[in-house]
PDB file of C-alpha atoms in Angstrom:
ATOM      1  CA  VAL V   5       0.000   0.000   0.000  1.00 65.00           C
ATOM      2  CA  VAL V   6       1.342   3.419  -0.981  1.00 71.00           C
ATOM      3  CA  THR V   7       1.051   6.113   1.712  1.00 81.00           C
ATOM      4  CA  PRO V   8       0.042   9.571   0.447  1.00 84.00           C
ATOM      5  CA  THR V   9       2.677  12.268   0.977  1.00 90.00           C
ATOM      6  CA  ASN V  10       0.653  15.239  -0.343  1.00 95.00           C
ATOM      7  CA  THR V  11      -2.799  16.587   0.531  1.00 97.00           C
ATOM      8  CA  VAL V  12      -4.894  18.806  -1.753  1.00 97.00           C
ATOM      9  CA  VAL V  13      -8.163  20.387  -0.551  1.00 97.00           C
ATOM     10  CA  ILE V  14     -10.747  20.628  -3.334  1.00 98.00           C
ATOM     11  CA  ASN V  15     -13.636  23.111  -3.082  1.00 98.00           C
ATOM     12  CA  GLN V  16     -14.252  23.515  -6.813  1.00 97.00           C
ATOM     13  CA  GLU V  17     -13.259  21.673  -9.976  1.00 98.00           C
ATOM     14  CA  SER V  18     -10.466  24.135 -10.788  1.00 98.00           C
ATOM     15  CA  ASP V  19      -8.679  23.163  -7.531  1.00 98.00           C
ATOM     16  CA  PHE V  20      -7.591  19.833  -9.066  1.00 98.00           C
ATOM     17  CA  PRO V  21      -3.937  20.470 -10.056  1.00 97.00           C
ATOM     18  CA  ILE V  22      -3.792  18.171 -13.100  1.00 97.00           C
ATOM     19  CA  GLN V  23      -6.671  18.234 -15.580  1.00 98.00           C
ATOM     20  CA  ASP V  24      -7.546  18.786 -19.213  1.00 98.00           C
ATOM     21  CA  ALA V  25     -10.831  19.266 -21.071  1.00 97.00           C
ATOM     22  CA  THR V  26     -12.153  15.765 -20.291  1.00 98.00           C
ATOM     23  CA  THR V  27     -10.126  14.248 -17.421  1.00 98.00           C
ATOM     24  CA  ILE V  28      -8.804  14.939 -13.936  1.00 98.00           C
ATOM     25  CA  THR V  29      -5.700  13.030 -12.835  1.00 98.00           C
ATOM     26  CA  LEU V  30      -5.563  11.873  -9.228  1.00 98.00           C
ATOM     27  CA  SER V  31      -1.793  11.904  -8.773  1.00 96.00           C
ATOM     28  CA  GLU V  32       0.440   9.321  -7.197  1.00 95.00           C
ATOM     29  CA  LYS V  33       0.730   9.458  -3.392  1.00 95.00           C
ATOM     30  CA  THR V  34      -1.770  12.337  -3.161  1.00 97.00           C
ATOM     31  CA  ARG V  35      -4.796  12.646  -0.876  1.00 97.00           C
ATOM     32  CA  TYR V  36      -7.685  14.715  -2.271  1.00 98.00           C
ATOM     33  CA  VAL V  37     -10.107  16.059   0.336  1.00 98.00           C
ATOM     34  CA  ILE V  38     -13.402  17.227  -1.172  1.00 98.00           C
ATOM     35  CA  GLY V  39     -14.591  20.190   0.910  1.00 97.00           C
ATOM     36  CA  SER V  40     -17.775  21.231  -0.909  1.00 97.00           C
ATOM     37  CA  ALA V  41     -20.341  19.873  -3.365  1.00 97.00           C
ATOM     38  CA  ILE V  42     -18.885  19.664  -6.883  1.00 98.00           C
ATOM     39  CA  SER V  43     -20.384  18.704 -10.233  1.00 98.00           C
ATOM     40  CA  SER V  44     -18.140  17.877 -13.196  1.00 98.00           C
ATOM     41  CA  THR V  45     -18.217  16.207 -16.608  1.00 98.00           C
ATOM     42  CA  LYS V  46     -14.552  15.171 -16.226  1.00 98.00           C
ATOM     43  CA  ARG V  47     -13.698  11.554 -15.379  1.00 98.00           C
ATOM     44  CA  PHE V  48     -10.859  10.581 -13.038  1.00 98.00           C
ATOM     45  CA  ILE V  49      -7.641   8.877 -14.076  1.00 98.00           C
ATOM     46  CA  CYS V  50      -6.094   7.352 -10.947  1.00 97.00           C
ATOM     47  CA  GLU V  51      -2.390   6.953 -10.252  1.00 95.00           C
ATOM     48  CA  ASP V  52      -0.877   4.633  -7.655  1.00 93.00           C
ATOM     49  CA  GLY V  53      -1.478   5.579  -4.034  1.00 94.00           C
ATOM     50  CA  PHE V  54      -4.227   8.173  -4.562  1.00 96.00           C
ATOM     51  CA  VAL V  55      -6.851   8.828  -1.879  1.00 97.00           C
ATOM     52  CA  PHE V  56     -10.193  10.486  -2.689  1.00 98.00           C
ATOM     53  CA  THR V  57     -12.298  11.487   0.322  1.00 97.00           C
ATOM     54  CA  ALA V  58     -14.731  14.005   1.777  1.00 97.00           C
ATOM     55  CA  GLU V  59     -14.058  12.623   5.276  1.00 95.00           C
ATOM     56  CA  ASN V  60     -17.818  12.299   5.796  1.00 92.00           C
ATOM     57  CA  VAL V  61     -20.171  10.141   3.730  1.00 89.00           C
ATOM     58  CA  LEU V  62     -23.116  12.261   4.930  1.00 89.00           C
ATOM     59  CA  GLY V  63     -21.432  15.529   3.983  1.00 85.00           C
ATOM     60  CA  VAL V  64     -20.876  16.863   0.493  1.00 92.00           C
ATOM     61  CA  VAL V  65     -21.710  14.970  -2.705  1.00 97.00           C
ATOM     62  CA  TYR V  66     -19.329  14.760  -5.656  1.00 98.00           C
ATOM     63  CA  THR V  67     -21.352  14.454  -8.880  1.00 98.00           C
ATOM     64  CA  TYR V  68     -19.926  13.168 -12.150  1.00 98.00           C
ATOM     65  CA  THR V  69     -22.214  14.163 -15.039  1.00 98.00           C
ATOM     66  CA  GLY V  70     -20.132  12.580 -17.805  1.00 97.00           C
ATOM     67  CA  THR V  71     -20.972   9.401 -19.695  1.00 96.00           C
ATOM     68  CA  GLY V  72     -17.776   7.334 -19.339  1.00 96.00           C
ATOM     69  CA  ASP V  73     -16.454   5.507 -16.262  1.00 98.00           C
ATOM     70  CA  MET V  74     -16.120   7.857 -13.263  1.00 98.00           C
ATOM     71  CA  PHE V  75     -12.833   6.422 -11.880  1.00 98.00           C
ATOM     72  CA  THR V  76     -10.364   4.525 -14.077  1.00 97.00           C
ATOM     73  CA  SER V  77      -6.944   3.085 -13.415  1.00 95.00           C
ATOM     74  CA  THR V  78      -4.473   0.645 -14.851  1.00 91.00           C
ATOM     75  CA  LEU V  79      -1.587  -0.535 -12.706  1.00 83.00           C
ATOM     76  CA  ALA V  80      -2.714   1.664  -9.803  1.00 83.00           C
ATOM     77  CA  GLY V  81      -3.925   0.988  -6.308  1.00 91.00           C
ATOM     78  CA  GLY V  82      -5.659   3.509  -4.126  1.00 95.00           C
ATOM     79  CA  THR V  83      -8.526   4.429  -1.843  1.00 97.00           C
ATOM     80  CA  VAL V  84     -11.914   6.068  -2.192  1.00 98.00           C
ATOM     81  CA  GLN V  85     -13.439   6.619   1.228  1.00 97.00           C
ATOM     82  CA  ASP V  86     -15.893   8.569   3.360  1.00 97.00           C
ATOM     83  CA  ILE V  87     -17.733  10.217   0.474  1.00 98.00           C
ATOM     84  CA  ALA V  88     -21.105  10.365  -1.260  1.00 97.00           C
ATOM     85  CA  LEU V  89     -20.931  10.097  -5.048  1.00 98.00           C
ATOM     86  CA  ASN V  90     -23.437  10.582  -7.827  1.00 97.00           C
ATOM     87  CA  ALA V  91     -22.846   9.423 -11.412  1.00 97.00           C
ATOM     88  CA  PRO V  92     -26.253   9.101 -13.085  1.00 97.00           C
ATOM     89  CA  ASN V  93     -25.014   9.114 -16.706  1.00 97.00           C
ATOM     90  CA  ALA V  94     -21.794   7.117 -16.254  1.00 97.00           C
ATOM     91  CA  ASN V  95     -21.114   3.667 -17.672  1.00 97.00           C
ATOM     92  CA  GLN V  96     -19.984   2.666 -14.179  1.00 97.00           C
ATOM     93  CA  GLY V  97     -18.442   4.161 -11.078  1.00 98.00           C
ATOM     94  CA  PHE V  98     -15.148   2.243 -11.130  1.00 98.00           C
ATOM     95  CA  ASN V  99     -13.080   0.597 -13.857  1.00 97.00           C
ATOM     96  CA  MET V 100      -9.964  -0.548 -12.018  1.00 96.00           C
ATOM     97  CA  SER V 101      -7.453  -2.946 -13.556  1.00 94.00           C
ATOM     98  CA  ASP V 102      -3.961  -4.204 -12.832  1.00 92.00           C
ATOM     99  CA  THR V 103      -2.293  -6.758 -15.085  1.00 81.00           C
ATOM    100  CA  SER V 104       0.698  -6.998 -12.707  1.00 86.00           C
ATOM    101  CA  LEU V 105      -1.442  -8.400  -9.848  1.00 87.00           C
ATOM    102  CA  THR V 106       0.317  -6.156  -7.319  1.00 91.00           C
ATOM    103  CA  LYS V 107      -2.230  -3.438  -6.488  1.00 92.00           C
ATOM    104  CA  ILE V 108      -4.783  -3.082  -3.719  1.00 93.00           C
ATOM    105  CA  PHE V 109      -7.959  -1.021  -4.147  1.00 95.00           C
ATOM    106  CA  PHE V 110     -10.060   0.046  -1.156  1.00 96.00           C
ATOM    107  CA  CYS V 111     -13.574   1.512  -1.031  1.00 97.00           C
ATOM    108  CA  ARG V 112     -14.546   2.394   2.529  1.00 97.00           C
ATOM    109  CA  ASN V 113     -17.764   4.138   3.459  1.00 97.00           C
ATOM    110  CA  VAL V 114     -18.609   5.099  -0.137  1.00 97.00           C
ATOM    111  CA  ARG V 115     -22.244   5.820  -1.010  1.00 97.00           C
ATOM    112  CA  PHE V 116     -23.348   6.103  -4.628  1.00 96.00           C
ATOM    113  CA  GLN V 117     -26.671   7.915  -4.736  1.00 94.00           C
ATOM    114  CA  ASN V 118     -27.143   6.997  -8.377  1.00 94.00           C
ATOM    115  CA  VAL V 119     -24.867   5.046 -10.722  1.00 96.00           C
ATOM    116  CA  PRO V 120     -25.799   2.560 -13.478  1.00 96.00           C
ATOM    117  CA  LYS V 121     -23.153   0.030 -12.296  1.00 97.00           C
ATOM    118  CA  TRP V 122     -20.860   0.014  -9.270  1.00 97.00           C
ATOM    119  CA  GLY V 123     -17.913  -1.088 -11.400  1.00 97.00           C
ATOM    120  CA  THR V 124     -15.476  -3.624 -12.804  1.00 97.00           C
ATOM    121  CA  TYR V 125     -12.280  -4.692 -11.035  1.00 96.00           C
ATOM    122  CA  THR V 126      -9.883  -6.703 -13.200  1.00 94.00           C
ATOM    123  CA  GLY V 127      -6.692  -8.392 -12.007  1.00 92.00           C
ATOM    124  CA  LEU V 128      -6.265  -6.524  -8.728  1.00 92.00           C
ATOM    125  CA  LEU V 129      -4.156  -8.307  -6.123  1.00 93.00           C
ATOM    126  CA  THR V 130      -6.740  -7.321  -3.503  1.00 94.00           C
ATOM    127  CA  ALA V 131     -10.108  -5.559  -3.647  1.00 95.00           C
ATOM    128  CA  ILE V 132     -11.729  -4.462  -0.397  1.00 96.00           C
ATOM    129  CA  ILE V 133     -15.147  -2.812  -0.220  1.00 97.00           C
ATOM    130  CA  THR V 134     -16.544  -2.083   3.241  1.00 97.00           C
ATOM    131  CA  LEU V 135     -19.486  -0.073   4.586  1.00 96.00           C
ATOM    132  CA  SER V 136     -20.414   0.981   1.045  1.00 97.00           C
ATOM    133  CA  SER V 137     -23.544   1.028  -1.091  1.00 96.00           C
ATOM    134  CA  SER V 138     -25.236   1.949  -4.306  1.00 95.00           C
ATOM    135  CA  SER V 139     -28.888   2.761  -3.831  1.00 89.00           C
ATOM    136  CA  ASN V 140     -30.011   3.129  -7.440  1.00 88.00           C
ATOM    137  CA  SER V 141     -28.150   0.804  -9.830  1.00 93.00           C
ATOM    138  CA  GLU V 142     -29.015  -1.190 -12.915  1.00 94.00           C
ATOM    139  CA  ASP V 143     -26.039  -3.483 -12.282  1.00 95.00           C
ATOM    140  CA  GLY V 144     -23.524  -4.252  -9.533  1.00 96.00           C
ATOM    141  CA  LEU V 145     -19.880  -5.261  -9.246  1.00 97.00           C
ATOM    142  CA  THR V 146     -17.925  -7.412 -11.706  1.00 97.00           C
ATOM    143  CA  ILE V 147     -14.684  -9.060 -10.600  1.00 96.00           C
ATOM    144  CA  ALA V 148     -12.638 -10.388 -13.528  1.00 94.00           C
ATOM    145  CA  GLY V 149      -9.210 -11.869 -14.151  1.00 91.00           C
ATOM    146  CA  SER V 150      -7.138 -14.597 -12.565  1.00 89.00           C
ATOM    147  CA  GLY V 151      -4.490 -14.785  -9.886  1.00 84.00           C
ATOM    148  CA  GLN V 152      -6.191 -12.396  -7.489  1.00 90.00           C
ATOM    149  CA  LEU V 153      -5.342 -12.989  -3.850  1.00 93.00           C
ATOM    150  CA  ILE V 154      -8.230 -11.448  -1.872  1.00 95.00           C
ATOM    151  CA  LEU V 155     -11.760 -10.186  -2.463  1.00 96.00           C
ATOM    152  CA  ASN V 156     -13.301  -8.775   0.711  1.00 97.00           C
ATOM    153  CA  LEU V 157     -16.852  -7.411   0.649  1.00 97.00           C
ATOM    154  CA  SER V 158     -18.195  -6.414   4.042  1.00 97.00           C
ATOM    155  CA  ALA V 159     -21.382  -4.442   4.759  1.00 97.00           C
ATOM    156  CA  PHE V 160     -21.740  -3.826   1.012  1.00 97.00           C
ATOM    157  CA  ALA V 161     -25.092  -3.172  -0.660  1.00 97.00           C
ATOM    158  CA  ILE V 162     -26.208  -2.997  -4.279  1.00 96.00           C
ATOM    159  CA  ILE V 163     -29.844  -1.890  -4.392  1.00 94.00           C
ATOM    160  CA  SER V 164     -31.652  -2.187  -7.731  1.00 93.00           C
ATOM    161  CA  THR V 165     -35.157  -2.336  -9.121  1.00 90.00           C
ATOM    162  CA  SER V 166     -33.895  -3.847 -12.394  1.00 92.00           C
ATOM    163  CA  ALA V 167     -34.985  -7.441 -13.020  1.00 92.00           C
ATOM    164  CA  THR V 168     -31.738  -8.038 -14.972  1.00 94.00           C
ATOM    165  CA  CYS V 169     -29.357  -6.685 -12.318  1.00 95.00           C
ATOM    166  CA  VAL V 170     -26.352  -8.891 -11.549  1.00 95.00           C
ATOM    167  CA  ALA V 171     -25.308  -7.582  -8.147  1.00 96.00           C
ATOM    168  CA  LEU V 172     -22.054  -9.559  -7.916  1.00 96.00           C
ATOM    169  CA  ASP V 173     -20.524 -11.162 -11.019  1.00 97.00           C
ATOM    170  CA  LEU V 174     -17.601 -13.525 -10.379  1.00 96.00           C
ATOM    171  CA  THR V 175     -18.074 -15.484 -13.625  1.00 94.00           C
ATOM    172  CA  THR V 176     -14.591 -14.828 -15.065  1.00 94.00           C
ATOM    173  CA  ALA V 177     -12.690 -14.397 -11.779  1.00 94.00           C
ATOM    174  CA  VAL V 178     -10.125 -16.706 -10.220  1.00 94.00           C
ATOM    175  CA  ILE V 179      -9.595 -15.570  -6.625  1.00 94.00           C
ATOM    176  CA  SER V 180      -7.606 -17.331  -3.893  1.00 94.00           C
ATOM    177  CA  ASN V 181      -9.551 -15.949  -0.910  1.00 96.00           C
ATOM    178  CA  ILE V 182     -13.075 -14.534  -0.749  1.00 96.00           C
ATOM    179  CA  GLU V 183     -14.702 -13.011   2.318  1.00 96.00           C
ATOM    180  CA  LEU V 184     -18.339 -11.974   2.016  1.00 96.00           C
ATOM    181  CA  ASP V 185     -19.953 -10.505   5.120  1.00 96.00           C
ATOM    182  CA  ASN V 186     -23.271  -8.678   5.609  1.00 96.00           C
ATOM    183  CA  LEU V 187     -24.112  -8.194   1.930  1.00 95.00           C
ATOM    184  CA  ILE V 188     -27.345  -6.745   0.595  1.00 94.00           C
ATOM    185  CA  LEU V 189     -27.644  -7.715  -3.052  1.00 89.00           C
TER     186      LEU V 189
END
């Protein structure tokens, strides 16, 4: 696990130090603290060791109004925690992959108010989702790839009214250790 060495407080979209017309980069070893409600069409590209937090899941809401995946990474581990998110037009909230099988991705106390799909995690060494939920989803979480060491889902909820919702898809995953505790699917 990479420990952040920098902290950036974000109160508006322009406070993100690295961005272009369509993306915001969450830099390596940097902790981003969201201090006020923000709405943006820009998706996040995540580098290793990033932390994205509002430090209170009942506080401000970060809204992604774009149509792609909200958070994406390849070969990066990181943490999204203590935050309420909204991504009503996104493909999915998370698209996290690691072909090296060395990265760990944490979601702790994350609440999606609205997102079509929680996300897809491919080839992560470890994926941990605790105290997190999506209250309005058409689909849930897909775990894909082989050689993964740990999948830990604890107090995790995918709430959907869709008859075709697959809350947890492990169809193409090969995982050494799975811990499922207090799920609502």
